[in-house]
XYZ file of C-alpha atoms in Angstrom:
392
model
C 40.570 163.330 -67.670
C 42.801 161.635 -70.262
C 41.011 160.783 -73.521
C 42.246 157.519 -74.995
C 39.635 157.114 -77.735
C 40.163 158.242 -81.316
C 37.743 160.550 -83.173
C 35.103 158.808 -85.273
C 36.235 157.751 -88.730
C 39.971 157.380 -88.033
C 41.955 154.446 -86.723
C 45.407 153.266 -85.781
C 46.955 150.634 -88.012
C 48.433 147.698 -86.151
C 51.351 145.695 -87.589
C 49.307 143.149 -89.579
C 47.133 145.728 -91.339
C 50.117 147.980 -91.891
C 52.039 145.063 -93.432
C 49.143 144.204 -95.762
C 48.774 147.840 -96.788
C 52.483 148.022 -97.580
C 52.230 144.899 -99.758
C 49.185 146.373 -101.513
C 51.063 149.586 -102.287
C 54.026 147.584 -103.585
C 51.808 145.500 -105.863
C 50.026 148.543 -107.285
C 53.250 150.532 -107.541
C 54.712 147.826 -109.739
C 51.602 147.738 -111.965
C 51.697 151.545 -112.266
C 55.400 151.641 -113.124
C 55.243 148.834 -115.682
C 52.438 150.670 -117.499
C 54.336 153.941 -117.834
C 52.875 156.012 -114.998
C 55.012 158.551 -113.141
C 54.500 159.156 -109.439
C 53.330 162.531 -108.173
C 52.558 163.738 -104.651
C 50.332 166.705 -103.869
C 50.654 168.822 -100.728
C 48.758 167.670 -97.653
C 47.751 171.240 -96.729
C 46.166 173.729 -99.095
C 44.332 177.027 -98.775
C 40.616 176.696 -98.174
C 39.917 179.175 -100.986
C 41.539 176.806 -103.499
C 38.542 174.505 -103.178
C 35.784 176.874 -102.093
C 36.009 179.496 -104.844
C 35.921 177.223 -107.906
C 33.097 175.974 -110.092
C 33.620 172.453 -108.798
C 33.647 173.619 -105.189
C 33.681 170.869 -102.594
C 31.110 170.981 -99.785
C 32.770 173.122 -97.121
C 31.143 171.122 -94.339
C 33.120 168.049 -95.448
C 36.548 169.701 -95.362
C 38.896 169.524 -92.382
C 39.806 173.162 -91.721
C 42.554 174.727 -89.629
C 44.101 178.174 -89.286
C 47.633 179.060 -90.399
C 49.927 181.273 -88.306
C 48.979 184.265 -90.483
C 45.267 183.660 -89.894
C 44.530 182.189 -93.338
C 42.232 179.193 -93.494
C 43.803 175.888 -94.556
C 42.337 172.484 -95.370
C 43.723 168.979 -95.251
C 43.783 167.464 -98.742
C 40.057 166.932 -99.494
C 40.320 165.486 -103.017
C 43.248 163.869 -104.819
C 41.980 164.396 -108.372
C 41.315 168.108 -107.901
C 44.779 168.492 -106.370
C 46.385 166.858 -109.405
C 44.216 168.955 -111.731
C 45.664 172.028 -109.974
C 49.178 170.661 -110.509
C 48.423 169.923 -114.175
C 47.119 173.441 -114.798
C 49.780 175.369 -112.884
C 52.980 173.307 -112.817
C 53.157 170.875 -115.726
C 54.566 172.445 -118.866
C 53.492 169.546 -121.070
C 49.781 169.128 -121.625
C 50.052 165.334 -121.527
C 51.084 163.118 -118.644
C 50.243 159.799 -117.060
C 50.493 160.206 -113.311
C 49.969 157.879 -110.368
C 49.816 158.545 -106.657
C 49.501 157.080 -103.192
C 47.915 159.508 -100.793
C 45.517 160.169 -97.938
C 42.478 162.356 -98.430
C 40.385 163.768 -95.603
C 36.598 163.815 -95.709
C 34.701 165.227 -92.722
C 31.715 162.972 -93.304
C 29.669 161.122 -90.765
C 31.616 157.928 -90.232
C 29.832 154.619 -90.071
C 29.895 151.207 -91.709
C 32.704 151.282 -94.259
C 32.922 155.078 -94.190
C 36.142 156.707 -93.085
C 37.340 160.270 -92.675
C 40.960 159.313 -93.293
C 40.947 157.633 -96.704
C 44.012 155.799 -97.991
C 44.007 155.954 -101.779
C 46.012 155.028 -104.820
C 45.102 156.319 -108.238
C 46.021 157.297 -111.766
C 45.296 160.335 -113.910
C 45.706 160.367 -117.682
C 46.095 164.024 -118.574
C 45.673 165.525 -122.042
C 43.844 162.497 -123.463
C 40.470 162.335 -125.165
C 38.429 159.759 -127.026
C 36.823 156.367 -126.501
C 40.145 154.518 -126.759
C 41.547 156.479 -123.822
C 38.362 155.754 -121.838
C 38.549 152.042 -122.667
C 42.240 151.881 -121.768
C 41.511 153.485 -118.404
C 38.797 150.961 -117.573
C 40.994 148.096 -118.753
C 43.850 149.357 -116.592
C 41.564 149.622 -113.569
C 40.761 145.935 -114.048
C 44.457 145.080 -114.218
C 45.050 147.070 -111.035
C 42.327 145.193 -109.152
C 43.692 141.897 -110.423
C 47.137 143.045 -109.319
C 45.925 143.553 -105.759
C 44.849 139.913 -105.575
C 41.096 140.486 -105.850
C 39.277 137.701 -107.658
C 35.528 138.382 -107.763
C 34.788 141.914 -108.909
C 32.904 143.791 -111.604
C 33.250 147.237 -113.173
C 29.989 149.190 -113.478
C 30.102 151.740 -116.308
C 27.792 154.704 -116.852
C 27.819 158.135 -118.472
C 26.762 161.458 -116.961
C 25.768 162.653 -120.446
C 22.831 160.262 -120.493
C 21.401 161.717 -117.285
C 22.021 165.274 -118.470
C 20.307 164.504 -121.746
C 17.160 162.997 -120.282
C 16.903 165.910 -117.821
C 16.984 168.507 -120.596
C 13.264 168.161 -121.234
C 12.351 168.434 -117.537
C 13.012 172.153 -117.094
C 14.767 171.750 -113.736
C 16.840 174.306 -111.910
C 20.447 173.402 -111.123
C 19.469 172.768 -107.501
C 16.603 170.476 -108.512
C 18.873 168.607 -110.946
C 21.224 167.875 -108.053
C 18.315 166.723 -105.875
C 17.057 164.377 -108.573
C 20.595 163.084 -109.151
C 20.978 162.269 -105.454
C 17.587 160.546 -105.309
C 18.241 158.504 -108.447
C 21.636 157.485 -107.031
C 19.881 156.178 -103.928
C 17.251 154.444 -106.085
C 14.651 156.689 -104.416
C 12.137 157.043 -107.223
C 9.388 158.447 -105.006
C 11.253 161.602 -104.003
C 12.720 162.008 -107.475
C 9.187 161.929 -108.890
C 8.046 164.583 -106.413
C 10.799 166.973 -107.494
C 10.096 166.353 -111.178
C 6.342 166.861 -110.824
C 6.846 170.008 -108.781
C 9.015 171.357 -111.600
C 6.298 170.565 -114.149
C 8.230 167.881 -116.040
C 6.356 166.317 -118.946
C 5.131 162.759 -118.420
C 7.458 161.216 -121.037
C 10.517 162.981 -119.601
C 9.513 162.076 -116.057
C 9.076 158.396 -116.955
C 12.484 158.303 -118.646
C 14.223 159.721 -115.576
C 12.409 157.314 -113.263
C 13.454 154.401 -115.499
C 17.153 155.133 -114.876
C 17.623 152.868 -111.825
C 16.437 149.908 -113.893
C 19.017 150.551 -116.622
C 21.488 148.102 -115.159
C 22.969 144.968 -116.672
C 24.830 143.783 -119.731
C 25.407 145.575 -123.005
C 21.790 144.919 -124.008
C 20.622 147.752 -121.743
C 22.390 150.259 -124.001
C 19.873 149.608 -126.794
C 17.046 149.972 -124.302
C 18.485 153.241 -123.000
C 18.718 154.557 -126.552
C 15.052 153.772 -127.225
C 13.907 155.573 -124.066
C 14.938 159.052 -125.190
C 15.050 161.379 -128.162
C 17.735 163.554 -126.572
C 20.750 163.973 -128.840
C 22.987 164.387 -125.777
C 21.744 161.164 -124.196
C 21.999 159.235 -127.457
C 25.550 160.502 -127.952
C 26.417 159.193 -124.475
C 25.022 155.764 -125.377
C 27.007 155.765 -128.614
C 30.184 156.507 -126.641
C 29.471 153.653 -124.239
C 28.922 151.265 -127.150
C 32.245 152.315 -128.640
C 34.017 151.813 -125.282
C 32.380 148.414 -124.852
C 33.438 147.249 -128.320
C 37.035 148.192 -127.518
C 36.919 146.427 -124.145
C 35.556 143.289 -125.804
C 38.374 143.365 -128.353
C 40.849 143.723 -125.470
C 39.378 140.702 -123.704
C 37.646 142.401 -120.759
C 34.011 141.665 -121.601
C 33.463 139.427 -118.540
C 34.558 142.160 -116.132
C 32.122 144.908 -117.141
C 28.446 145.769 -116.924
C 26.488 149.002 -117.306
C 24.593 151.153 -114.834
C 23.011 154.336 -116.160
C 21.207 154.870 -112.876
C 24.367 155.636 -110.903
C 24.989 159.304 -111.551
C 28.015 161.150 -110.174
C 28.389 164.890 -109.565
C 27.361 166.527 -112.827
C 29.774 169.462 -112.618
C 32.729 167.222 -111.681
C 32.406 164.489 -114.305
C 32.049 165.199 -117.994
C 31.644 161.787 -119.626
C 31.817 158.119 -118.807
C 32.024 157.116 -115.138
C 32.731 153.750 -113.547
C 33.200 151.990 -110.233
C 34.633 148.682 -109.092
C 32.522 146.415 -106.902
C 34.022 143.428 -105.093
C 32.074 140.369 -103.997
C 31.297 140.421 -100.297
C 31.660 144.172 -99.853
C 28.755 146.608 -99.817
C 30.725 149.572 -101.143
C 32.873 150.347 -104.156
C 36.616 149.686 -104.009
C 37.370 151.840 -107.042
C 35.762 154.811 -108.758
C 36.635 157.112 -111.590
C 35.648 158.567 -114.905
C 36.276 161.380 -117.338
C 36.671 164.892 -115.939
C 37.718 167.126 -118.816
C 36.893 170.432 -117.118
C 38.419 170.143 -113.637
C 41.703 171.837 -114.544
C 39.723 174.754 -116.026
C 39.065 175.859 -112.439
C 42.811 176.466 -112.098
C 43.302 178.338 -115.368
C 44.075 175.729 -118.021
C 42.009 173.259 -120.031
C 43.410 169.753 -119.612
C 41.114 166.892 -120.627
C 41.596 163.986 -118.257
C 40.391 160.565 -117.205
C 41.387 158.434 -114.243
C 40.356 156.556 -111.146
C 41.130 156.084 -107.458
C 41.330 152.866 -105.461
C 40.279 152.701 -101.813
C 43.128 150.716 -100.265
C 41.500 149.853 -96.940
C 38.315 148.709 -98.660
C 40.382 146.492 -100.943
C 42.016 144.954 -97.872
C 38.576 144.253 -96.373
C 37.480 142.638 -99.653
C 40.674 140.563 -99.800
C 40.100 139.396 -96.240
C 36.509 138.388 -96.987
C 37.676 136.538 -100.080
C 40.344 134.771 -98.007
C 43.156 136.249 -100.044
C 45.072 138.680 -97.834
C 48.804 138.948 -98.618
C 50.574 136.159 -96.720
C 52.964 137.171 -93.973
C 56.642 137.019 -94.876
C 58.178 134.330 -92.625
C 60.960 135.103 -90.195
C 63.821 132.995 -91.529
C 66.174 133.192 -88.573
C 66.499 134.335 -84.997
C 70.011 135.064 -83.785
C 70.905 134.762 -80.117
C 74.385 135.305 -78.731
C 76.361 134.933 -75.539
C 77.902 137.916 -73.796
C 81.028 139.046 -75.576
C 79.785 137.867 -78.997
C 77.469 140.817 -79.713
C 79.503 142.194 -82.634
C 79.799 138.764 -84.276
C 76.055 138.269 -83.908
C 75.369 141.661 -85.449
C 77.705 140.907 -88.384
C 75.766 137.673 -88.984
C 72.529 139.661 -88.962
C 73.896 142.025 -91.615
C 75.182 139.131 -93.733
C 71.854 137.315 -93.762
C 69.880 140.512 -94.368
C 72.132 141.343 -97.319
C 71.182 137.948 -98.772
C 67.514 138.947 -98.558
C 66.750 136.942 -95.408
C 64.282 138.240 -92.819
C 66.159 137.990 -89.543
C 65.764 139.139 -85.946
C 68.631 139.619 -83.513
C 67.465 138.871 -79.991
C 68.230 141.278 -77.168
C 68.507 138.351 -74.754
C 71.643 136.338 -74.010
C 72.380 132.673 -73.602
C 71.587 129.213 -74.818
C 68.324 129.113 -72.845
C 67.088 132.164 -74.785
C 68.078 130.441 -78.048
C 66.092 127.318 -77.114
C 63.091 129.507 -76.187
C 63.191 131.114 -79.632
C 62.630 127.811 -81.431
C 59.370 127.916 -83.354
C 59.616 131.663 -83.984
C 61.619 131.159 -87.187
C 62.882 128.479 -89.539
C 66.317 128.601 -87.914
C 67.738 129.671 -84.566
C 71.420 130.582 -84.591
C 73.479 130.778 -81.413
C 76.618 132.912 -81.719
C 79.541 132.488 -79.341
C 83.095 133.778 -79.393
C 84.063 130.419 -80.940
C 81.563 130.533 -83.812
C 77.941 129.961 -84.820
C 75.859 126.896 -84.155
C 72.259 126.113 -85.126
C 69.978 125.201 -82.243
C-alpha cells in the first residue's frame, strides 16, 4: 500500500508559503548584514556522541538518529547554538565573532499545535562578548529583527537564570529535583513544585520565594519586588544585572518593547545569565528566544562567552498572517505569447525584460487566442510575431 501522508511534525511548503519564507529570509538577511554579522552554516549531520557526551547533553529521545555506512551513530542537527559553539571552540581562531545563520534544526518531539519537528530558524550569536551592554545590544537587535520581519504587536520578556539558581540555593535540592522544580515553575504548576520542595525539606521562606516566581511578571517595578523576596547574593546580583540592562534599553529607546518574567526559567546548565523570548500578539507560542550561554563552548574544549537568539521563521509567518501583514505577492508584470516561428524573438524579449528587473512569464502556448486568454494574469500581455511585438 502506498503511503501518501507525511510523518507528524513535518510539512511540504507550497508556493505561497515558500515565497513568504523567502521574503522573510531576505528581510532578516539584510538586517543581519547591515549590523555587521557574518553568515555561517553548520553541518546538517553530526555524530551522536557530539551531543550525548557533553555536560549540556541534549535529551537523546528528541534527536533524529541514523546509522552511517561505518556503523557510527549520526544525528540530524538538533541545536543550532550548540553547533555554532562547537565551531567557535574548534574552528575559529579569533575569540570574537558576530555570526548569523539560516538553518533547519530537527527535534523529535511530539508534534501538535504550533509544535514542529522540522524547525526553520534564523539566528545570531555574539561570541567573545560579556557585560550588560552586550546583553542590552542583543535584546535591542532582536527587537529590530522582529520589526524587520514586519511584525507590529510583540513584546520581549526578559528573565535571568541566576535569580532562580539563587533562590533555590537555600532549598537543598538535588540536581534532578532542581530540574523538576524548574519545569513545574515554567508551566506555572505551583502545586507540584511545592510537593518537590517539601519532600526535599525546603525551609518555609525559601519555599515561598520559589512559589512566588510565576507572579514575578510585569514592568520594571517587579525587579524591586524580586530583590526584596530574597537574601541570596546570587539572586540579587541577577536582579542588579537586569536593572543595568533595562537602563541601557531605556536609553536606547526600547522601553515600550520589554517586560520582565522571572518565572520563566530555561535549562539551568545551558543558560548562564539573562534569558529572553519574543511574544507576538495572536500567537500562543514564542517567535524568538535566546539569552546568555557563556559555558556552551566549554563542552568542546574552549571557553567562549556568548549571547544570542534564534527566530522561529514559520511561527513568525503565522503571526504575520494573523496580524494581516504577510509579505505581498510580487505581481507578474508581463506574459509573453508568440506565434510559431517567433520562439527565439519571444525568448529574447523575456531576457530583456528580466534584465530590467521585470517579473515575466513566457507562455508555452502559441497564438493570438492564447494571448487573449492570458489577459488578467499580468499587467501586460505581449504577443510576439516574426514581424514584431504587439501588446494585447
